[in-house]
Amino acid sequence: MSIHKYLRERFFPHIWCAGCGHGTVLNGLIRAIESLGLSRNEIVMVSGIGCSSRITGYLDFHTLHTLHGRALAFATGIKLSKPELNVIVPMGDGDALAIGGNHFIHAARRNIAMTALVMNNRIYGMTGGQFSPLSGCGMTATTAPYANIDPDFDVAALATAAGASFVARTTTFHVKEMIDLIRQAILHDGFSVVEILSQCPTYFGRKNKMGGAVEMLNWYKERTTPLGSKAKQNDPSLIERGIFMQVDKPEYCSQYEKILQKAQSANSQTKE
Amino acid sequence: MSKPKLKALTINRPWCKGCGICVAFCPAKVLELDHEEKAVAVRIEDCIACSLCALRCPDLAIEVEIAPEDNEIAPPAQKRILIQNRGGSRS
């Protein structure tokens, strides 16, 4: 089938655990790319370190597997030198918001055109289930056996406040919504963030007695609601899904191009 | 518009890790895990070709092919996305 042309099938079956949401994100991502009709040569995927970041290895685009938290910095360099490419940066919650928190807010502030996918499983899975900045108060992890006391980030609010011009949230249960939001994020001309709640049955699910992958997907079904729904008014603890921010703002590469032209014309005038 | 019709449902057994997501969320209860913990389509005649199993499968192990029908090739899910995109972020 057509989606297989985007895969490096020699590396399958992939390393992710049974029921890991990251595989569903990979699945949705290639379907979004296929529906846009993008060729493999037009896409660069840049990832950092973690379970989520293994996604670049499975995709047959231009791919870079870089330093922990620094994927957006590498991606900024690529986008500035070749603005015609579509740059997609899949990151885990820790990769994006702990180790790479600084790169995340500054990429958002610059509004550089790329798609940041935050695959939020609320845990550091690869290293054994340590709590992350997205775990949340009261949750347990390998490093928080008596419950975590660190409050979590609201990724959508953080990205919006930092200046991202497209911000959305979805889950691995709502796959059609996920494909649509990734698609819109890729089309958006500016820094776009899609937070995808992605289940980690091996660590987050097990440590918090949430059951396996199926129970965790049911949790996404029951505990999330479309943005602005009546259900949210009745139960403020529900997590909202949808598009939180979508505005047209000056994009970084186009602004940079203008400055280059200004500098070049000033330079040629002084020579005359 | 007529409902999509299934042409083929293929399960790539070596890729399937038996998580059971497809089994639990199939609206027509077509799928089951067998003795090797691999997904199999036991009631294929009930399949409504919604493709949700293929879309949710974290192992990319399921493929749903829709039968083309009189000028109507795109399944409803794809059509909806195309229509939404027309009024999307960038025209």
Short mmCIF file of C-alpha atoms in Angstrom, two decimals:
data_model
loop_
_atom_site.label_atom_id
_atom_site.label_comp_id
_atom_site.label_asym_id
_atom_site.label_seq_id
_atom_site.Cartn_x
_atom_site.Cartn_y
_atom_site.Cartn_z
CA MET A 1 0.00 0.00 0.00
CA SER A 2 0.99 3.58 -0.58
CA ILE A 3 1.97 4.44 3.02
CA HIS A 4 4.67 1.77 2.92
CA LYS A 5 6.71 3.83 0.51
CA TYR A 6 7.46 6.21 3.40
CA LEU A 7 8.83 3.45 5.65
CA ARG A 8 12.26 1.92 6.05
CA GLU A 9 10.73 -1.51 6.27
CA ARG A 10 14.04 -3.24 6.91
CA PHE A 11 13.90 -1.90 10.49
CA PHE A 12 10.47 -3.40 11.22
CA PRO A 13 8.99 -4.63 13.49
CA HIS A 14 9.93 -1.45 15.38
CA ILE A 15 11.48 -1.32 18.86
CA TRP A 16 8.47 0.23 20.61
CA CYS A 17 6.63 -1.91 23.16
CA ALA A 18 3.32 -3.62 22.39
CA GLY A 19 0.57 -1.00 22.53
CA CYS A 20 2.94 2.01 22.55
CA GLY A 21 1.18 5.13 21.29
CA HIS A 22 4.26 6.30 19.42
CA GLY A 23 3.58 3.70 16.71
CA THR A 24 0.12 5.20 16.22
CA VAL A 25 1.71 8.66 15.87
CA LEU A 26 4.04 7.26 13.20
CA ASN A 27 1.00 5.71 11.51
CA GLY A 28 -0.97 8.99 11.59
CA LEU A 29 2.00 11.08 10.49
CA ILE A 30 2.62 9.11 7.29
CA ARG A 31 -1.08 9.18 6.47
CA ALA A 32 -1.14 12.96 6.90
CA ILE A 33 1.93 13.26 4.65
CA GLU A 34 0.42 10.92 2.09
CA SER A 35 -2.82 12.93 1.98
CA LEU A 36 -0.79 16.07 1.29
CA GLY A 37 0.94 14.33 -1.61
CA LEU A 38 4.39 15.36 -0.39
CA SER A 39 7.36 13.56 -1.87
CA ARG A 40 10.02 12.03 0.36
CA ASN A 41 12.58 14.55 -0.88
CA GLU A 42 10.59 17.55 0.36
CA ILE A 43 10.60 16.48 3.99
CA VAL A 44 13.27 16.64 6.67
CA MET A 45 12.59 14.99 10.00
CA VAL A 46 14.80 15.94 12.91
CA SER A 47 14.60 14.22 16.28
CA GLY A 48 16.47 14.23 19.57
CA ILE A 49 16.73 11.37 22.04
CA GLY A 50 14.15 9.09 23.60
CA CYS A 51 11.57 6.51 22.58
CA SER A 52 9.74 9.12 20.50
CA SER A 53 12.88 10.17 18.69
CA ARG A 54 13.37 6.69 17.25
CA ILE A 55 10.58 7.62 14.82
CA THR A 56 13.01 9.22 12.37
CA GLY A 57 14.82 5.91 11.89
CA TYR A 58 11.66 4.30 10.51
CA LEU A 59 10.86 6.99 7.98
CA ASP A 60 12.36 7.23 4.53
CA PHE A 61 12.71 11.03 4.37
CA HIS A 62 15.80 13.12 4.95
CA THR A 63 16.26 12.33 8.63
CA LEU A 64 18.55 13.45 11.43
CA HIS A 65 18.77 11.83 14.84
CA THR A 66 20.47 14.50 16.94
CA LEU A 67 21.17 15.49 20.56
CA HIS A 68 18.75 15.22 23.46
CA GLY A 69 16.46 18.28 23.45
CA ARG A 70 18.39 19.95 20.63
CA ALA A 71 16.32 18.76 17.66
CA LEU A 72 14.71 22.19 17.21
CA ALA A 73 18.12 23.87 17.13
CA PHE A 74 19.31 21.54 14.34
CA ALA A 75 15.96 21.98 12.58
CA THR A 76 16.32 25.79 12.74
CA GLY A 77 19.67 25.53 10.96
CA ILE A 78 18.17 23.31 8.24
CA LYS A 79 15.14 25.52 7.73
CA LEU A 80 17.20 28.74 7.51
CA SER A 81 19.55 27.26 4.92
CA LYS A 82 16.82 25.54 2.89
CA PRO A 83 13.48 27.23 3.63
CA GLU A 84 11.76 25.36 0.79
CA LEU A 85 11.89 22.07 2.75
CA ASN A 86 9.14 20.91 5.11
CA VAL A 87 10.75 20.40 8.50
CA ILE A 88 9.02 18.10 10.98
CA VAL A 89 10.39 17.68 14.51
CA PRO A 90 8.96 14.81 16.55
CA MET A 91 9.88 15.04 20.23
CA GLY A 92 8.97 13.37 23.48
CA ASP A 93 7.63 15.37 26.41
CA GLY A 94 10.94 15.33 28.26
CA ASP A 95 12.95 15.94 25.11
CA ALA A 96 10.78 18.92 24.11
CA LEU A 97 10.05 20.53 27.48
CA ALA A 98 12.72 19.52 29.99
CA ILE A 99 16.03 19.03 28.20
CA GLY A 100 14.88 21.07 25.19
CA GLY A 101 12.57 23.53 26.96
CA ASN A 102 14.71 26.52 26.06
CA HIS A 103 14.92 25.58 22.38
CA PHE A 104 11.18 24.98 22.37
CA ILE A 105 10.15 28.40 23.64
CA HIS A 106 12.63 30.23 21.42
CA ALA A 107 11.66 28.35 18.26
CA ALA A 108 8.05 29.27 19.10
CA ARG A 109 9.01 32.90 19.75
CA ARG A 110 10.75 33.18 16.36
CA ASN A 111 7.78 31.62 14.61
CA ILE A 112 10.03 29.65 12.29
CA ALA A 113 8.03 27.48 9.90
CA MET A 114 8.30 23.92 11.12
CA THR A 115 6.05 21.32 12.68
CA ALA A 116 6.84 20.30 16.25
CA LEU A 117 5.08 17.10 17.32
CA VAL A 118 5.15 16.63 21.09
CA MET A 119 4.51 12.93 21.67
CA ASN A 120 3.43 13.26 25.29
CA ASN A 121 3.51 9.98 27.19
CA ARG A 122 4.19 11.76 30.52
CA ILE A 123 7.29 9.69 31.32
CA TYR A 124 10.89 8.95 30.32
CA GLY A 125 10.24 5.49 28.89
CA MET A 126 13.58 4.63 27.34
CA THR A 127 15.61 5.15 30.54
CA GLY A 128 13.25 3.26 32.83
CA GLY A 129 10.21 5.36 33.74
CA GLN A 130 11.47 8.51 35.48
CA PHE A 131 8.90 11.31 35.89
CA SER A 132 8.97 14.11 33.32
CA PRO A 133 7.70 17.73 33.40
CA LEU A 134 4.46 16.37 31.94
CA SER A 135 3.84 13.59 34.48
CA GLY A 136 1.80 15.81 36.76
CA CYS A 137 1.19 15.99 40.52
CA GLY A 138 0.17 12.81 42.28
CA MET A 139 1.37 10.47 39.54
CA THR A 140 3.89 7.78 40.34
CA ALA A 141 7.07 6.97 38.46
CA THR A 142 10.25 4.97 39.05
CA THR A 143 11.79 8.10 40.59
CA ALA A 144 8.58 9.12 42.39
CA PRO A 145 7.41 5.94 44.16
CA TYR A 146 5.42 7.95 46.73
CA ALA A 147 3.91 10.26 44.06
CA ASN A 148 5.30 13.17 42.12
CA ILE A 149 4.97 16.67 43.62
CA ASP A 150 6.03 18.58 40.48
CA PRO A 151 3.17 20.34 38.70
CA ASP A 152 3.08 19.74 34.93
CA PHE A 153 3.21 22.12 31.97
CA ASP A 154 0.17 22.81 29.84
CA VAL A 155 1.94 22.35 26.48
CA ALA A 156 -0.73 24.22 24.51
CA ALA A 157 -0.72 27.23 26.86
CA LEU A 158 3.09 27.28 27.01
CA ALA A 159 3.47 27.12 23.22
CA THR A 160 0.83 29.80 22.72
CA ALA A 161 2.42 32.13 25.29
CA ALA A 162 5.87 31.59 23.72
CA GLY A 163 4.54 32.71 20.33
CA ALA A 164 3.73 29.58 18.31
CA SER A 165 1.23 30.51 15.61
CA PHE A 166 -0.46 27.09 15.37
CA VAL A 167 -1.11 25.07 18.52
CA ALA A 168 -3.23 21.93 18.73
CA ARG A 169 -3.77 18.90 20.95
CA THR A 170 -5.09 15.44 20.20
CA THR A 171 -4.61 11.83 21.34
CA THR A 172 -3.69 8.49 19.84
CA PHE A 173 -7.30 7.37 20.36
CA HIS A 174 -8.65 10.14 18.10
CA VAL A 175 -6.69 9.02 15.04
CA LYS A 176 -8.68 10.79 12.34
CA GLU A 177 -8.45 14.04 14.30
CA MET A 178 -4.71 13.42 14.71
CA ILE A 179 -4.19 12.99 10.96
CA ASP A 180 -6.19 16.14 10.26
CA LEU A 181 -4.31 18.23 12.85
CA ILE A 182 -0.86 17.05 11.70
CA ARG A 183 -1.91 17.86 8.15
CA GLN A 184 -3.02 21.37 9.09
CA ALA A 185 0.14 21.88 11.14
CA ILE A 186 2.34 20.96 8.16
CA LEU A 187 0.38 23.35 5.92
CA HIS A 188 0.68 26.20 8.42
CA ASP A 189 3.29 28.83 7.59
CA GLY A 190 4.86 29.38 11.00
CA PHE A 191 5.88 27.44 14.09
CA SER A 192 3.23 24.81 14.65
CA VAL A 193 2.92 22.59 17.70
CA VAL A 194 0.76 19.48 17.91
CA GLU A 195 0.70 17.83 21.32
CA ILE A 196 -0.32 14.20 20.93
CA LEU A 197 -1.18 12.34 24.13
CA SER A 198 0.47 8.97 23.56
CA GLN A 199 0.15 6.00 25.91
CA CYS A 200 3.13 4.32 27.57
CA PRO A 201 1.60 1.12 28.96
CA THR A 202 5.00 -0.22 30.00
CA TYR A 203 5.92 2.53 32.45
CA PHE A 204 3.30 5.26 32.89
CA GLY A 205 0.36 2.89 32.66
CA ARG A 206 1.88 0.24 34.88
CA LYS A 207 3.25 2.64 37.52
CA ASN A 208 -0.11 4.39 37.76
CA LYS A 209 -2.29 1.28 37.61
CA MET A 210 -4.01 2.55 34.49
CA GLY A 211 -4.07 -0.87 32.81
CA GLY A 212 -2.75 -1.72 29.36
CA ALA A 213 -2.90 0.12 26.05
CA VAL A 214 -6.62 -0.47 25.57
CA GLU A 215 -7.52 0.92 29.02
CA MET A 216 -5.25 3.92 28.45
CA LEU A 217 -6.93 4.65 25.11
CA ASN A 218 -10.30 4.40 26.86
CA TRP A 219 -8.99 6.94 29.37
CA TYR A 220 -8.21 9.34 26.46
CA LYS A 221 -11.71 8.73 25.13
CA GLU A 222 -13.37 9.48 28.46
CA ARG A 223 -11.07 12.15 29.92
CA THR A 224 -10.68 14.41 26.86
CA THR A 225 -13.23 16.59 25.12
CA PRO A 226 -13.33 18.89 22.06
CA LEU A 227 -12.32 22.47 22.73
CA GLY A 228 -15.18 24.61 24.03
CA SER A 229 -17.50 21.68 24.68
CA LYS A 230 -20.29 21.71 27.23
CA ALA A 231 -18.72 18.67 28.89
CA LYS A 232 -15.73 20.83 29.88
CA GLN A 233 -18.03 23.30 31.66
CA ASN A 234 -19.59 20.48 33.64
CA ASP A 235 -16.24 18.83 34.40
CA PRO A 236 -13.26 21.24 34.34
CA SER A 237 -10.80 18.37 34.87
CA LEU A 238 -11.34 17.15 31.28
CA ILE A 239 -8.43 17.71 28.87
CA GLU A 240 -9.38 19.74 25.81
CA ARG A 241 -8.51 18.70 22.26
CA GLY A 242 -8.51 20.77 19.10
CA ILE A 243 -6.84 23.89 17.72
CA PHE A 244 -5.93 26.37 20.48
CA MET A 245 -4.16 28.93 18.32
CA GLN A 246 -4.06 29.58 14.58
CA VAL A 247 -2.88 33.01 13.44
CA ASP A 248 -0.88 34.47 10.59
CA LYS A 249 2.28 36.10 11.90
CA PRO A 250 5.55 37.08 10.18
CA GLU A 251 7.52 33.88 9.60
CA TYR A 252 11.20 33.86 10.59
CA CYS A 253 12.79 32.71 7.30
CA SER A 254 10.85 35.24 5.24
CA GLN A 255 11.84 38.02 7.67
CA TYR A 256 15.45 36.87 7.46
CA GLU A 257 15.29 36.96 3.66
CA LYS A 258 14.10 40.59 3.81
CA ILE A 259 17.01 41.55 6.05
CA LEU A 260 19.44 39.83 3.67
CA GLN A 261 18.09 41.82 0.75
CA LYS A 262 18.24 45.05 2.75
CA ALA A 263 21.84 44.38 3.74
CA GLN A 264 22.84 43.47 0.19
CA SER A 265 21.28 46.58 -1.33
CA ALA A 266 22.91 48.79 1.34
CA ASN A 267 26.22 47.10 0.60
CA SER A 268 25.96 47.60 -3.16
CA GLN A 269 25.09 51.31 -2.65
CA THR A 270 28.19 51.94 -0.53
CA LYS A 271 30.37 50.33 -3.23
CA GLU A 272 28.97 52.71 -5.85
CA MET B 1 -22.97 8.39 -0.85
CA SER B 2 -22.66 4.65 -0.62
CA LYS B 3 -20.80 2.93 2.18
CA PRO B 4 -17.22 1.81 1.55
CA LYS B 5 -16.79 -1.85 0.71
CA LEU B 6 -13.90 -3.95 1.86
CA LYS B 7 -11.58 -5.29 -0.80
CA ALA B 8 -8.99 -6.84 1.49
CA LEU B 9 -7.89 -6.78 5.12
CA THR B 10 -4.29 -7.86 5.56
CA ILE B 11 -2.50 -8.47 8.84
CA ASN B 12 1.28 -8.54 8.80
CA ARG B 13 1.85 -11.18 11.48
CA PRO B 14 5.58 -10.63 12.06
CA TRP B 15 4.89 -6.93 12.81
CA CYS B 16 1.86 -7.52 15.10
CA LYS B 17 2.77 -7.42 18.81
CA GLY B 18 -0.67 -8.44 20.05
CA CYS B 19 -1.52 -5.25 21.97
CA GLY B 20 -5.23 -5.82 21.30
CA ILE B 21 -6.08 -2.21 20.35
CA CYS B 22 -7.64 -3.30 17.03
CA VAL B 23 -9.65 -6.03 18.77
CA ALA B 24 -11.00 -3.70 21.49
CA PHE B 25 -11.99 -0.79 19.27
CA CYS B 26 -13.31 -2.53 16.13
CA PRO B 27 -16.91 -1.27 15.91
CA ALA B 28 -18.01 -4.52 14.22
CA LYS B 29 -16.01 -6.91 16.46
CA VAL B 30 -14.28 -8.46 13.46
CA LEU B 31 -10.90 -9.06 15.07
CA GLU B 32 -9.56 -11.38 17.78
CA LEU B 33 -6.17 -12.37 19.13
CA ASP B 34 -5.24 -15.97 18.35
CA HIS B 35 -3.23 -18.46 20.44
CA GLU B 36 0.01 -16.71 19.41
CA GLU B 37 -1.35 -13.31 20.55
CA LYS B 38 -1.60 -12.08 16.96
CA ALA B 39 -4.60 -10.28 15.51
CA VAL B 40 -6.78 -12.23 13.10
CA ALA B 41 -9.97 -11.26 11.28
CA VAL B 42 -12.37 -13.97 12.50
CA ARG B 43 -15.60 -12.32 11.32
CA ILE B 44 -14.43 -10.65 8.12
CA GLU B 45 -17.98 -10.72 6.69
CA ASP B 46 -19.01 -8.19 9.38
CA CYS B 47 -16.27 -5.69 8.43
CA ILE B 48 -17.66 -2.23 7.63
CA ALA B 49 -14.34 -1.07 6.09
CA CYS B 50 -14.00 1.88 8.50
CA SER B 51 -10.18 1.40 8.55
CA LEU B 52 -9.97 2.33 12.25
CA CYS B 53 -7.92 -0.81 13.00
CA ALA B 54 -5.35 0.15 10.37
CA LEU B 55 -5.23 3.77 11.56
CA ARG B 56 -4.84 2.90 15.26
CA CYS B 57 -2.44 -0.03 14.89
CA PRO B 58 0.81 1.05 16.63
CA ASP B 59 2.72 -1.61 14.72
CA LEU B 60 1.46 -0.59 11.26
CA ALA B 61 0.57 -4.23 10.82
CA ILE B 62 -2.96 -3.86 9.42
CA GLU B 63 -3.89 -2.83 5.92
CA VAL B 64 -7.47 -2.21 4.83
CA GLU B 65 -8.10 -1.97 1.11
CA ILE B 66 -11.37 -0.43 -0.01
CA ALA B 67 -13.04 -1.66 -3.19
CA PRO B 68 -13.37 1.11 -5.79
CA GLU B 69 -16.99 1.81 -6.60
CA ASP B 70 -18.39 3.79 -9.58
CA ASN B 71 -16.23 6.96 -9.69
CA GLU B 72 -16.11 6.81 -5.90
CA ILE B 73 -12.59 5.90 -4.88
CA ALA B 74 -11.86 7.92 -1.75
CA PRO B 75 -13.27 6.44 1.48
CA PRO B 76 -15.44 8.83 3.54
CA ALA B 77 -12.69 9.54 6.07
CA GLN B 78 -10.33 10.84 3.43
CA LYS B 79 -13.02 12.88 1.77
CA ARG B 80 -13.84 14.64 5.00
CA ILE B 81 -10.21 15.65 5.51
CA LEU B 82 -9.97 17.01 2.00
CA ILE B 83 -13.07 19.14 2.46
CA GLN B 84 -11.91 20.50 5.82
CA ASN B 85 -8.56 21.40 4.39
CA ARG B 86 -10.05 23.65 1.75
CA GLY B 87 -11.03 26.13 4.44
CA GLY B 88 -7.81 25.45 6.33
CA SER B 89 -4.95 27.56 7.56
CA ARG B 90 -3.32 28.36 4.24
CA SER B 91 -5.29 28.99 1.08
#
